[in-house]
Coordinates of C-alpha atoms in Angstrom, one line a residue:
X20 CA -23.3 -65.7 14.7
X21 CA -19.8 -64.3 14.3
X22 CA -17.9 -63.9 17.4
X23 CA -16.4 -61.7 19.3
X24 CA -13.3 -59.9 19.2
X25 CA -12.0 -57.4 21.2
X26 CA -9.5 -57.1 18.5
X27 CA -11.6 -56.1 15.9
X28 CA -13.6 -53.7 18.4
X29 CA -10.3 -51.7 18.9
X30 CA -9.3 -51.7 15.2
X31 CA -13.2 -50.0 14.5
X32 CA -12.7 -47.2 17.2
X33 CA -9.3 -46.6 15.9
X34 CA -10.3 -46.0 12.6
X35 CA -12.8 -43.7 13.8
X36 CA -10.4 -41.7 16.6
X37 CA -7.7 -41.4 14.7
X38 CA -9.2 -39.3 11.5
X39 CA -11.8 -37.5 14.2
X40 CA -8.6 -36.6 16.9
X41 CA -6.4 -34.9 13.6
X42 CA -9.2 -32.9 12.6
X43 CA -9.7 -31.6 16.2
X44 CA -6.5 -31.4 16.4
X45 CA -5.6 -29.5 13.1
X46 CA -8.7 -27.4 13.7
X47 CA -7.6 -26.4 17.1
X48 CA -4.2 -25.2 16.1
X49 CA -6.1 -23.0 13.8
X50 CA -8.0 -21.5 16.4
X51 CA -4.7 -20.7 18.2
X52 CA -2.8 -19.1 15.7
X53 CA -6.1 -17.0 14.2
X54 CA -7.7 -16.7 16.6
X55 CA -6.1 -16.9 20.2
X56 CA -2.1 -16.0 19.3
X57 CA -2.7 -12.8 18.7
X58 CA -0.5 -10.8 20.2
X59 CA 0.3 -7.2 21.0
X60 CA 4.2 -5.6 20.5
X61 CA 5.5 -3.3 22.4
X62 CA 8.1 -1.6 24.3
X63 CA 8.6 -4.6 26.9
X64 CA 8.3 -7.3 23.9
X65 CA 11.7 -8.6 21.9
X66 CA 12.6 -6.1 20.6
X67 CA 13.0 -5.4 16.6
X68 CA 15.5 -3.2 14.8
X69 CA 13.9 0.1 15.0
X70 CA 13.1 -0.8 18.4
X71 CA 16.4 0.2 20.4
X72 CA 15.7 4.3 19.5
X73 CA 11.6 4.4 19.3
X74 CA 11.4 7.5 21.1
X75 CA 10.0 10.5 19.0
X76 CA 11.5 14.5 19.5
X77 CA 9.7 16.8 18.8
X78 CA 12.1 19.0 16.8
X79 CA 12.8 17.0 14.7
X80 CA 10.3 18.0 12.8
X81 CA 10.6 22.0 13.6
X82 CA 11.5 24.2 10.7
X83 CA 14.7 24.7 11.3
X84 CA 15.8 21.2 11.6
X85 CA 17.6 20.1 8.9
X86 CA 19.3 23.0 7.7
X87 CA 22.6 22.0 6.9
X88 CA 21.3 19.5 4.9
X89 CA 19.1 21.7 2.0
X90 CA 20.6 22.9 -0.7
X91 CA 22.5 26.2 -1.4
X92 CA 19.5 27.6 -3.1
X93 CA 16.9 26.6 -0.9
X94 CA 18.9 28.2 2.4
X95 CA 16.4 31.3 2.1
X96 CA 13.0 29.6 2.1
X97 CA 10.1 29.8 4.6
X98 CA 11.4 26.1 6.0
X99 CA 14.7 28.3 7.5
X100 CA 12.2 30.7 9.4
X101 CA 13.3 33.5 6.7
X102 CA 11.1 35.3 4.5
X103 CA 12.5 35.3 0.4
X104 CA 13.2 37.4 -1.8
X105 CA 10.0 38.5 -4.2
X106 CA 7.2 36.8 -1.2
X107 CA 5.8 39.4 1.9
X108 CA 4.3 36.4 3.9
X109 CA 4.3 33.4 5.5
X110 CA 5.8 31.0 8.3
X111 CA 6.0 27.6 7.8
X112 CA 6.8 26.8 11.4
X113 CA 2.4 27.3 11.8
X114 CA 1.6 25.9 8.5
X115 CA 0.4 22.4 9.5
X116 CA -0.4 22.1 5.9
X117 CA 3.3 20.7 5.6
X118 CA 4.0 18.7 8.7
X119 CA 3.8 15.3 9.2
X120 CA 2.0 14.1 12.0
X121 CA 4.8 11.5 13.7
X122 CA 2.3 10.3 16.4
X123 CA 0.4 7.8 14.3
X124 CA 3.6 6.3 12.7
X125 CA 4.1 2.4 14.0
X126 CA 6.7 2.4 16.6
X127 CA 7.7 -1.4 16.1
X128 CA 8.9 -1.3 12.4
X129 CA 11.0 0.8 10.3
X130 CA 9.9 4.1 8.9
X131 CA 11.3 6.8 6.7
X132 CA 9.4 9.5 8.5
X133 CA 10.9 8.3 12.4
X134 CA 13.0 10.6 13.4
X135 CA 15.1 9.5 16.5
X136 CA 18.0 11.0 18.7
X137 CA 18.5 8.1 20.6
X138 CA 20.8 5.9 18.7
X139 CA 21.4 2.4 18.1
X140 CA 23.7 0.7 20.4
X141 CA 23.9 -2.6 19.4
X142 CA 23.4 -5.6 16.4
X143 CA 21.9 -8.7 15.7
X144 CA 21.3 -10.4 12.5
X145 CA 19.5 -13.8 12.4
X146 CA 18.2 -15.3 8.9
X147 CA 14.6 -16.0 8.8
X148 CA 13.1 -19.1 6.9
X149 CA 10.0 -18.3 7.2
X150 CA 8.0 -15.6 5.3
X151 CA 6.8 -13.0 7.6
X152 CA 4.1 -11.8 5.2
X153 CA 2.9 -15.4 5.5
X154 CA 2.7 -16.1 8.9
X155 CA 3.9 -12.6 11.1
X156 CA 3.5 -13.4 14.4
X157 CA 5.3 -16.8 14.7
X158 CA 7.8 -14.7 11.7
X159 CA 8.6 -12.6 14.6
X160 CA 9.5 -14.7 17.5
X161 CA 11.5 -17.0 15.5
X162 CA 12.9 -14.5 13.0
X163 CA 13.8 -11.4 15.3
X164 CA 16.6 -11.3 17.0
X165 CA 17.0 -11.3 20.9
X166 CA 18.5 -8.3 21.7
X167 CA 20.0 -6.5 25.0
X168 CA 20.8 -2.8 25.0
X169 CA 23.9 -2.2 25.6
X170 CA 25.5 1.2 27.4
X171 CA 27.6 2.7 24.3
X172 CA 26.3 3.8 21.6
X173 CA 27.4 2.9 17.6
X174 CA 29.3 5.7 16.4
X175 CA 30.5 3.7 12.7
X176 CA 30.0 0.3 10.3
X177 CA 31.7 -1.5 8.2
X178 CA 31.1 -4.9 6.0
X179 CA 34.2 -6.5 5.7
X180 CA 34.9 -10.1 3.9
X181 CA 35.7 -13.4 6.5
X182 CA 38.8 -12.8 8.5
X183 CA 39.3 -9.0 8.1
X184 CA 39.0 -7.0 10.7
X185 CA 38.7 -2.7 10.5
X186 CA 41.2 -1.1 10.8
X187 CA 43.1 0.6 13.0
X188 CA 41.7 -2.2 15.5
X189 CA 40.3 -1.6 18.6
X190 CA 38.5 -3.1 22.0
X191 CA 35.3 -0.8 20.9
X192 CA 34.6 -3.0 17.2
X193 CA 32.3 -5.3 17.5
X194 CA 31.4 -8.7 14.8
X195 CA 28.1 -9.4 14.2
X196 CA 28.0 -13.2 14.5
X197 CA 25.7 -14.1 11.8
X198 CA 26.9 -13.2 8.1
X199 CA 24.9 -10.0 6.3
X200 CA 26.1 -11.9 2.6
X201 CA 23.1 -13.9 1.5
X202 CA 25.2 -16.3 0.0
X203 CA 28.9 -16.7 -2.0
X204 CA 31.9 -15.1 -0.2
X205 CA 31.0 -14.3 3.5
X206 CA 30.9 -11.0 4.5
X207 CA 30.5 -9.5 8.0
X208 CA 29.2 -6.6 10.3
X209 CA 31.4 -4.6 11.9
X210 CA 30.3 -1.9 14.5
X211 CA 32.6 0.5 16.6
X212 CA 30.7 1.3 20.0
X213 CA 31.8 5.2 21.7
X214 CA 31.0 6.9 24.5
X215 CA 27.6 6.4 26.5
X216 CA 24.8 8.6 25.3
X217 CA 24.4 10.6 28.4
X218 CA 28.1 11.9 27.8
X219 CA 27.4 13.1 24.9
X220 CA 26.9 16.5 24.1
X221 CA 23.7 18.2 22.2
X222 CA 26.1 18.2 18.6
X223 CA 27.0 14.4 19.3
X224 CA 23.9 13.3 20.0
X225 CA 22.2 15.0 16.5
X226 CA 24.7 14.5 14.4
X227 CA 27.1 12.0 15.2
X228 CA 25.6 8.5 16.5
X229 CA 23.6 6.2 13.8
X230 CA 20.1 6.1 15.0
X231 CA 18.9 4.4 12.5
X232 CA 19.8 1.5 10.2
X233 CA 18.4 -0.2 6.9
X234 CA 18.6 -2.3 3.3
X235 CA 18.8 -0.9 0.3
X236 CA 18.8 -2.6 -2.9
X237 CA 20.6 -1.0 -6.2
X238 CA 23.2 0.9 -7.5
X239 CA 21.8 4.3 -6.7
X240 CA 21.6 6.9 -3.7
X241 CA 20.4 5.5 -0.7
X242 CA 16.9 6.9 1.2
X243 CA 17.5 10.7 1.7
X244 CA 19.3 11.1 4.6
X245 CA 21.4 8.1 5.1
X246 CA 24.5 6.6 3.4
X247 CA 26.2 3.5 2.1
X248 CA 28.5 1.1 4.0
X249 CA 31.7 0.8 2.0
X250 CA 31.3 -2.1 1.0
X251 CA 28.3 -3.9 -0.4
X252 CA 26.6 -7.1 1.5
X253 CA 26.1 -8.3 -1.9
X254 CA 27.1 -6.9 -5.0
X255 CA 25.2 -7.9 -7.5
X256 CA 25.1 -11.1 -9.8
X257 CA 22.9 -13.4 -12.5
X258 CA 20.2 -10.4 -13.0
X259 CA 20.0 -9.9 -8.4
X260 CA 20.3 -6.6 -7.8
X261 CA 23.3 -5.3 -4.9
X262 CA 22.2 -5.2 -1.4
X263 CA 23.2 -2.7 1.1
X264 CA 23.0 -1.7 4.4
X265 CA 22.4 2.2 4.9
X266 CA 22.5 4.0 8.0
X267 CA 21.6 7.2 9.0
X268 CA 23.7 9.8 11.2
X269 CA 21.6 11.9 13.9
X270 CA 18.6 13.3 13.1
X271 CA 17.6 14.3 9.1
X272 CA 14.1 15.7 8.9
X273 CA 13.4 16.4 5.5
X274 CA 12.9 20.1 4.2
X275 CA 9.2 20.7 3.9
X276 CA 7.8 22.5 1.0
X277 CA 7.0 26.6 1.3
X278 CA 3.0 27.0 0.3
X279 CA 2.1 27.8 -2.9
X280 CA 2.6 30.8 -4.2
X281 CA 2.5 33.9 -7.7
X282 CA 5.8 36.0 -8.1
X283 CA 5.5 39.2 -7.6
X284 CA 4.9 39.9 -10.9
X285 CA 2.3 36.7 -10.6
X286 CA 3.7 34.1 -12.4
X287 CA 3.5 30.5 -12.1
X288 CA 5.0 27.6 -13.6
X289 CA 4.4 24.2 -13.5
X290 CA 6.2 21.0 -15.0
X291 CA 4.3 17.7 -15.3
X292 CA 6.5 14.6 -15.3
X293 CA 5.1 12.0 -16.7
X294 CA 5.6 7.6 -16.8
X295 CA 9.1 7.8 -15.2
X296 CA 8.9 3.6 -15.1
X297 CA 11.7 3.6 -12.4
X298 CA 12.7 0.0 -11.7
X299 CA 15.0 -1.4 -9.2
X300 CA 17.9 -1.9 -10.8
X301 CA 19.4 0.9 -12.6
X302 CA 16.6 0.5 -15.6
X303 CA 16.1 -0.8 -19.4
X304 CA 16.1 1.4 -22.5
X305 CA 13.3 1.5 -24.7
X306 CA 12.8 2.8 -28.1
X307 CA 15.4 5.4 -28.3
X308 CA 18.2 6.2 -31.1
X309 CA 20.7 6.3 -27.9
X310 CA 24.2 4.0 -28.4
X311 CA 25.1 2.3 -26.4
X312 CA 22.4 3.3 -24.0
X313 CA 22.0 2.0 -20.6
X314 CA 21.3 2.8 -16.8
X315 CA 17.9 4.3 -18.9
X316 CA 16.8 5.3 -15.3
X317 CA 20.1 7.4 -14.4
X318 CA 20.0 9.2 -18.0
X319 CA 16.2 10.0 -17.7
X320 CA 17.3 11.2 -14.0
X321 CA 19.4 13.8 -16.3
X322 CA 17.5 14.5 -18.4
X323 CA 15.2 16.0 -16.4
X324 CA 18.0 17.4 -14.6
X325 CA 18.5 19.6 -17.8
X326 CA 14.9 20.5 -18.2
X327 CA 14.7 21.9 -15.3
X328 CA 17.3 23.8 -15.3
X329 CA 16.3 24.7 -18.4
X330 CA 12.9 25.6 -17.4
X331 CA 12.8 26.4 -13.5
X332 CA 9.3 25.8 -12.3
X333 CA 8.0 26.2 -8.9
X334 CA 6.0 23.4 -9.3
X335 CA 6.6 19.2 -10.2
X336 CA 3.7 17.1 -10.9
X337 CA 4.5 13.3 -11.4
X338 CA 1.6 12.0 -12.7
X339 CA 1.9 8.3 -12.3
X340 CA 3.8 5.1 -13.0
X341 CA 6.7 6.7 -11.4
X342 CA 7.3 2.8 -10.6
X343 CA 7.6 0.5 -13.1
X344 CA 6.3 -2.6 -11.6
X345 CA 6.3 -5.5 -14.0
X346 CA 8.1 -7.4 -11.3
X347 CA 10.6 -4.8 -11.3
X348 CA 9.9 -2.3 -8.5
X349 CA 9.3 -5.4 -6.1
X350 CA 11.1 -3.0 -3.4
X351 CA 9.0 0.3 -4.1
X352 CA 11.3 2.4 -1.2
X353 CA 14.3 2.0 -3.0
X354 CA 13.0 3.0 -6.0
X355 CA 11.3 6.3 -4.1
X356 CA 14.2 6.7 -3.2
X357 CA 16.0 7.8 -6.1
X358 CA 12.4 8.3 -8.8
X359 CA 12.6 12.4 -7.7
X360 CA 16.0 13.2 -7.1
X361 CA 16.0 15.8 -9.2
X362 CA 13.3 17.6 -8.1
X363 CA 14.4 17.1 -4.9
X364 CA 17.7 18.3 -4.6
X365 CA 17.2 21.8 -6.5
X366 CA 15.0 22.4 -3.5
X367 CA 11.6 22.7 -6.3
X368 CA 8.1 21.6 -4.1
X369 CA 6.5 18.3 -5.7
X370 CA 3.2 16.7 -6.2
X371 CA 2.5 13.3 -7.6
X372 CA -1.1 11.1 -8.1
X373 CA -0.1 7.0 -9.0
X374 CA -0.5 5.1 -11.5
X375 CA -1.9 1.4 -12.8
X376 CA 1.9 0.1 -12.5
X377 CA 3.0 2.0 -9.2
X378 CA 1.8 -0.8 -6.8
X379 CA 2.1 -4.0 -8.9
X380 CA 4.2 -5.6 -6.7
X381 CA 5.9 -4.0 -3.3
X382 CA 4.7 -1.5 -1.0
X383 CA 0.7 -0.4 -1.1
X384 CA -0.7 3.2 -2.3
X385 CA -0.9 4.1 1.4
X386 CA 2.6 2.9 2.1
X387 CA 4.1 4.5 -0.9
X388 CA 2.2 7.8 0.2
X389 CA 3.8 7.9 3.2
X390 CA 7.3 7.5 1.9
X391 CA 7.3 10.2 -0.5
X392 CA 5.9 12.5 2.3
X393 CA 9.1 11.3 4.1
X394 CA 11.0 13.2 1.0
X395 CA 12.0 16.6 0.7
X396 CA 9.9 19.2 -0.4
X397 CA 7.6 16.5 -1.2
X398 CA 3.0 18.2 -0.6
X399 CA 1.6 15.1 -1.1
X400 CA -1.8 14.1 0.6
X401 CA -3.3 10.6 1.2
X402 CA -6.5 12.7 1.1
X403 CA -10.0 11.4 2.2
X404 CA -9.6 7.0 3.7
X405 CA -13.4 7.1 2.8
X406 CA -12.9 8.1 -0.6
X407 CA -11.8 5.3 -3.6
X408 CA -8.4 5.4 -4.6
X409 CA -5.5 6.8 -2.4
X410 CA -4.1 10.7 -4.0
X411 CA -7.4 12.5 -3.6
X412 CA -6.3 15.7 -2.9
X413 CA -6.2 19.8 -3.4
X414 CA -3.5 22.6 -3.3
X415 CA -4.0 26.0 -3.1
X416 CA -1.5 28.6 -5.2
X417 CA -1.9 32.2 -3.3
X418 CA -0.6 35.8 -4.1
X419 CA 2.4 37.1 -3.0
X420 CA 1.3 40.1 -1.6
X421 CA 0.1 40.1 2.7
X422 CA -3.4 39.4 1.5
X423 CA -2.8 35.3 0.6
X424 CA -5.1 35.7 -2.1
X425 CA -6.4 32.2 -3.5
X426 CA -5.2 32.1 -7.2
X427 CA -5.4 29.0 -8.9
X428 CA -6.6 26.0 -7.4
X429 CA -4.6 22.3 -8.1
X430 CA -7.2 19.0 -8.1
X431 CA -5.3 15.8 -8.0
X432 CA -7.2 12.3 -7.7
X433 CA -6.3 8.6 -7.9
X434 CA -7.6 7.1 -11.3
X435 CA -6.5 3.4 -9.9
X436 CA -4.8 1.2 -11.5
X437 CA -7.1 -1.9 -12.6
X438 CA -11.0 -3.0 -12.1
X439 CA -12.3 -6.6 -12.6
X440 CA -15.3 -8.1 -10.7
X441 CA -13.4 -11.0 -9.5
X442 CA -10.4 -11.5 -7.0
X443 CA -7.3 -12.4 -7.7
X444 CA -7.5 -16.5 -7.2
X445 CA -3.5 -17.1 -5.9
X446 CA -2.7 -15.4 -8.7
X447 CA -4.2 -16.8 -11.3
X448 CA -7.1 -14.4 -12.1
X449 CA -5.5 -10.7 -12.3
X450 CA -7.5 -7.6 -13.7
X451 CA -6.6 -6.3 -17.0
X452 CA -9.4 -3.5 -17.4
X453 CA -8.2 0.1 -16.4
X454 CA -9.7 1.6 -13.5
X455 CA -11.5 4.9 -13.0
X456 CA -12.7 7.4 -11.3
X457 CA -15.4 5.9 -9.4
X458 CA -19.2 8.1 -8.1
X459 CA -17.5 9.1 -5.1
X460 CA -14.8 11.1 -6.2
X461 CA -17.0 13.0 -8.4
X462 CA -19.3 13.6 -5.2
X463 CA -15.8 14.3 -3.3
X464 CA -14.6 16.7 -6.5
X465 CA -18.2 18.9 -6.4
X466 CA -17.5 19.4 -2.0
X467 CA -13.8 20.8 -3.1
X468 CA -14.9 22.5 -5.4
X469 CA -18.3 24.4 -3.4
X470 CA -15.6 25.1 -0.5
X471 CA -13.5 27.6 -3.5
X472 CA -15.0 31.5 -2.3
X473 CA -14.7 33.2 -5.4
X474 CA -12.6 36.3 -5.7
X475 CA -12.8 39.4 -7.9
X476 CA -11.2 39.0 -11.6
X477 CA -8.9 40.0 -12.4
X478 CA -6.9 39.8 -9.5
X479 CA -4.3 42.8 -9.1
X480 CA -2.5 43.4 -6.1
X481 CA -2.5 45.7 -3.4
X482 CA -0.8 48.7 -3.8
X483 CA -1.9 50.5 -0.8
X484 CA 0.1 48.2 1.8
X485 CA 3.8 48.6 1.5
X486 CA 5.1 47.6 -2.1
X487 CA 5.4 50.6 -4.3
X488 CA 4.0 52.3 -7.5
X489 CA 4.9 48.6 -9.2
X490 CA 1.7 47.2 -8.4
X491 CA 0.2 49.6 -8.9
X492 CA 0.9 50.0 -12.6
X493 CA 1.2 46.0 -12.9
X494 CA -2.8 46.4 -11.9
X495 CA -3.6 49.3 -13.7
X496 CA -1.9 47.3 -17.2
X497 CA -4.1 44.3 -16.4
X498 CA -7.1 45.3 -15.9
X499 CA -10.1 44.7 -18.2
X500 CA -12.6 47.7 -19.0
X501 CA -16.2 45.9 -18.2
X502 CA -14.7 42.3 -17.2
X503 CA -14.1 42.6 -13.8
X504 CA -16.1 39.5 -12.1
X505 CA -16.7 37.5 -8.8
X506 CA -15.4 33.8 -9.8
X507 CA -13.9 30.8 -8.3
X508 CA -9.8 30.9 -9.1
X509 CA -9.0 28.8 -12.9
X510 CA -8.4 25.6 -11.7
X511 CA -5.8 22.3 -13.3
X512 CA -6.2 19.0 -12.4
X513 CA -4.1 16.0 -12.6
X514 CA -4.6 12.2 -13.0
X515 CA -3.1 9.3 -14.8
X516 CA -5.6 7.0 -16.8
X517 CA -7.6 9.5 -19.3
X518 CA -11.4 10.2 -19.8
X519 CA -13.2 8.6 -22.6
X520 CA -13.6 12.6 -23.5
X521 CA -10.2 12.8 -24.5
X522 CA -10.8 10.8 -28.0
X523 CA -14.2 12.5 -28.2
X524 CA -14.4 15.8 -31.0
X525 CA -12.8 19.4 -30.1
X526 CA -14.4 22.1 -29.8
X527 CA -13.8 24.6 -32.9
X528 CA -12.6 27.7 -33.1
X529 CA -15.4 30.0 -34.5
X530 CA -12.3 32.7 -35.6
X531 CA -10.7 30.1 -37.8
X532 CA -13.3 27.1 -37.9
X533 CA -10.4 24.7 -37.1
X534 CA -10.3 22.4 -34.3
X535 CA -8.9 23.3 -30.9
X536 CA -6.8 20.0 -30.8
X537 CA -2.8 20.6 -30.9
X538 CA 0.0 18.0 -30.8
X539 CA 0.1 13.8 -31.4
X540 CA -2.4 11.2 -31.0
X541 CA -2.5 9.0 -34.1
X542 CA 0.7 6.6 -32.5
X543 CA -1.2 4.3 -30.0
X544 CA -5.1 3.6 -29.6
X545 CA -6.6 5.0 -27.0
X546 CA -5.7 4.1 -23.3
X547 CA -9.1 5.4 -22.0
X548 CA -10.6 3.0 -18.8
X549 CA -13.8 1.1 -20.5
X550 CA -15.9 1.7 -17.9
X551 CA -17.2 5.8 -16.7
X552 CA -18.9 7.1 -13.8
X553 CA -19.7 10.0 -15.7
X554 CA -16.7 12.4 -14.5
X555 CA -16.3 14.7 -17.3
X556 CA -19.9 15.8 -17.2
X557 CA -21.0 15.1 -13.7
X558 CA -18.7 17.1 -12.4
X559 CA -15.9 18.3 -15.0
X560 CA -19.1 20.5 -17.0
X561 CA -20.9 21.3 -13.2
X562 CA -18.5 23.2 -10.8
X563 CA -18.5 26.3 -13.3
X564 CA -16.6 29.1 -12.7
X565 CA -19.6 31.3 -11.0
X566 CA -23.7 30.0 -10.2
X567 CA -24.5 33.1 -11.3
X568 CA -26.3 33.2 -14.8
X569 CA -24.3 36.1 -16.2
X570 CA -21.4 33.9 -15.8
X571 CA -22.4 31.7 -18.5
X572 CA -21.1 27.9 -18.4
X573 CA -17.3 28.3 -18.0
X574 CA -16.2 25.5 -16.0
X575 CA -14.0 25.6 -12.4
X576 CA -11.5 23.5 -14.1
X577 CA -9.6 25.0 -17.4
X578 CA -6.8 22.2 -18.0
X579 CA -6.8 17.8 -17.1
X580 CA -3.2 16.9 -17.3
X581 CA -2.9 12.6 -17.6
X582 CA -0.1 10.7 -18.0
X583 CA -0.2 6.8 -18.8
X584 CA 0.2 7.3 -23.1
X585 CA 3.5 7.3 -23.8
X586 CA 2.6 8.6 -27.3
X587 CA 0.0 10.6 -27.0
X588 CA 0.7 14.4 -26.5
X589 CA -2.0 16.3 -27.6
X590 CA -3.9 19.1 -26.1
X591 CA -8.2 19.4 -27.5
X592 CA -10.7 21.4 -25.7
X593 CA -14.1 19.2 -25.3
X594 CA -17.1 21.4 -24.2
X595 CA -14.4 24.4 -22.9
X596 CA -12.3 22.2 -20.7
X597 CA -8.6 21.3 -22.2
X598 CA -7.9 17.6 -22.1
X599 CA -4.0 17.1 -22.2
X600 CA -1.2 14.6 -21.9
X601 CA 2.0 14.7 -20.9
X602 CA 3.8 12.7 -23.6
X603 CA 6.7 10.4 -22.3
X604 CA 9.6 11.5 -20.8
X605 CA 11.5 8.6 -19.4
X606 CA 14.1 6.5 -21.6
X607 CA 12.9 3.6 -19.3
X608 CA 8.9 3.5 -20.4
X609 CA 7.8 2.4 -23.9
X610 CA 8.5 5.0 -26.6
X611 CA 9.0 5.1 -30.6
X612 CA 12.3 5.6 -32.7
X613 CA 11.8 9.3 -33.6
X614 CA 9.4 10.4 -31.2
X615 CA 11.5 12.5 -28.6
X616 CA 11.5 11.9 -25.1
X617 CA 9.4 15.5 -23.5
X618 CA 7.8 17.0 -20.5
X619 CA 4.6 19.4 -20.4
X620 CA 4.7 23.0 -19.5
X621 CA 2.1 25.0 -17.8
X622 CA 3.0 28.7 -17.6
X623 CA 0.4 30.9 -15.7
X624 CA 0.5 34.7 -15.2
X625 CA -1.9 37.2 -15.0
X626 CA -1.9 36.0 -11.9
X627 CA -4.2 32.6 -12.6
X628 CA -5.9 34.1 -15.9
X629 CA -3.7 33.1 -18.4
X630 CA -2.6 29.7 -18.5
X631 CA -0.1 28.6 -21.6
X632 CA 1.2 25.2 -22.4
X633 CA 3.9 24.3 -24.2
X634 CA 6.5 20.7 -24.6
X635 CA 10.3 21.0 -24.4
X636 CA 11.7 17.5 -25.8
X637 CA 14.8 16.0 -25.1
X638 CA 16.8 17.8 -28.1
X639 CA 15.3 21.6 -26.0
X640 CA 12.8 21.7 -28.7
X641 CA 10.1 24.2 -28.1
X642 CA 6.6 22.5 -29.7
X643 CA 3.6 23.0 -29.4
X644 CA 3.3 26.8 -27.7
X645 CA -0.5 28.0 -27.1
X646 CA -2.8 29.7 -24.8
X647 CA -5.5 27.6 -23.2
X648 CA -6.4 30.4 -21.4
X649 CA -7.2 34.0 -21.0
X650 CA -5.1 36.4 -22.7
X651 CA -4.4 35.0 -26.7
X652 CA -7.3 32.0 -25.9
X653 CA -9.6 30.6 -28.4
X654 CA -13.3 32.3 -26.8
X655 CA -14.8 30.1 -24.5
X656 CA -17.4 27.1 -25.2
X657 CA -20.6 28.5 -24.9
X658 CA -22.7 25.5 -25.8
X659 CA -25.8 24.1 -23.8
X660 CA -24.2 22.1 -20.5

C-alpha cells in the first residue's frame, strides 16, 4: 500500500492549477481588451493632434470661401457666386450636389475636409512602438501625447537640426522635446506662438494662424491648402521616401465644381484619363523611348497638362488605377494629393472611378472618396452604401439656357478589383481573378435609368426668353424634319475593367460592309473578368432611349468607356453600344516601345445628339477620329435585343 504524501498531493494540485489559471487569466485579458475595453473618445479624452481645433465653422463651406486660392480663370465661375459668361443660370450657394456634409466627419482623426478656425496652440511629439492598427485603443493610450492647451495660437513652424535655434530667436519660440526625424541626424520641430485667439482680427484668424498639421511622404506638392516646412523631417535615402511636416494656415476650403452644362452653342467635351499608376515616389518610367527618363509621375503630369491646354475639356474623367498599388502607394493621401493636380490647377471639373490597383495598399475606397471630395473641383461621389463597390453615381449635363434641360447622362460604376471565393489568410492567399459588375449594380443602373425623364429630341433652346435671334437660327438649323421624338438623353458610362463583350464581334456598317471597330486591340490579351453577371445584356441592352414601340431598340447608353488595358485603345460597336478603351496615358504604367501615350476625347455637340471621339497622342497627333452617334454616325443597330 502506497504511503500518503502531502508533497505528491501538492505537486498534483499544482500541475492542474497552473495551466488552468493561465488559461483563465489569458481569457480574461482577451475579454477585457476586445469586449470590456471599448472606450469612446470624445472632447474630454486625452487630446490627439487635430482635437485642439475640432470645432467646424459653417462659413468654411460657403461658396465665397477660398476664392483667393482659385486660379484666375476660375474666378468668374459660379463657385464665387457670379454667373460665368455663356451661361444663364445657376447658383452654387443653393447647389446641394456639390457640398460636403462635414457633420458626418470624425472629429478624433485628421481629415483634409475639416476646416478649422480655432487654430493649434501647442505641439507634442511621441514615439509609438505599438502599431495603432493592431490594437487601436491600447496604442492610442500609449502613443497619444498628453497635451494641455496654451493660450497663444501657432504662427510659424520650423524643422531644424539639433543644437540650432530659429533666427531671430525670441521667447515665443518653443522646441518640441522629441525629435521629428526617424533616425540619423536629429531634427527638432520648433513652433512660434503669437497673441491670443480672442485678440486677433477676423483676417488674422482666417489667414494667419496654423489650423492643421499633417505628415506628407514623397517629393511632390502637399495636400491642397497645405505648405511644407522648409526642412524635411527626413531627406530620404536607400529607397525610403522623404518625410515632411506640412501645415495649413487659416481656412482653405477647396473650390467646388460648377454644375455641368453645355455651352450656348450646344457643345460639351470630356477627356478620359486612364491608368495613371502614380506612387508615393516620383515614379519609375516604363516602356518609353524617352531618355533619360526619370520621375515618371511628374513627366505624366506635364504631359497631361499639355493635353488639357490643347483640348480644353469641360470635364475630365479618371477611369481607374490612379494609384499604382503593388506596394508603391502605401500612403494613399500623398498620392491623391498629386494625381489630379494638372486638372485642379486649371479649374476643370473632374470625376473618377476606381480600378483594381487603387486600394491594393493604403486607404480603403471609402476613405479615398472622401479624400478626393476634399480636392478642388471634384464631382466624385461615394454612391449608395448598399450597392457593390464604391463610386456608383450619376452626373447630369444640362443646357445653358434657363430651362436647365437635362441633355446628357453620365453613369459611373465601380467594376471592383479582384474576386475570390476565399478570404486572405495572413497574406498567403490573395485573389488574382478580376472582379465584375454585380447584379445589384445592374438593378441600381436600371433604376437610375428609369428615373431619367424623356425630353423632346433633338433639343433646341427656347429662343423666346431673352437670348436673341442667334438661338432661333441654331434651332432652325438643327431640327431635322420628321425626326423629333420624345426620348431619354444620350448617355455615356465609365468604369475600369471592360466587359467580356468588348472582345466580341463588332457590328457591321450596312453602308460599307466593314466592321465598326477602330483602333488598336491586338497588342495584349483580353482584360475582362472571367465571371459576368450579364451587365451587357441585362442592363445596357435593356435600358432604351424610349419604351415606345416606335422608338425601336436604341440603347440609352451610347458609349461605355473603360481603362485597365494600356495597349488596347480601340472603339467597337456591339449591338448598338460602343465599347471604347482609353489607352495608356502614363509613363508610370506599362506600355510598349513605339506605342505613344494617349488620351481619349469625347466631343459632344448638337446639345447631346452627336458624339464624336478621337485620341490625342503624346506627339499631338489626332488618331481614329470618328462619330459614334448623331450626324454622320453609322446607322443605328436594328437587331433583335
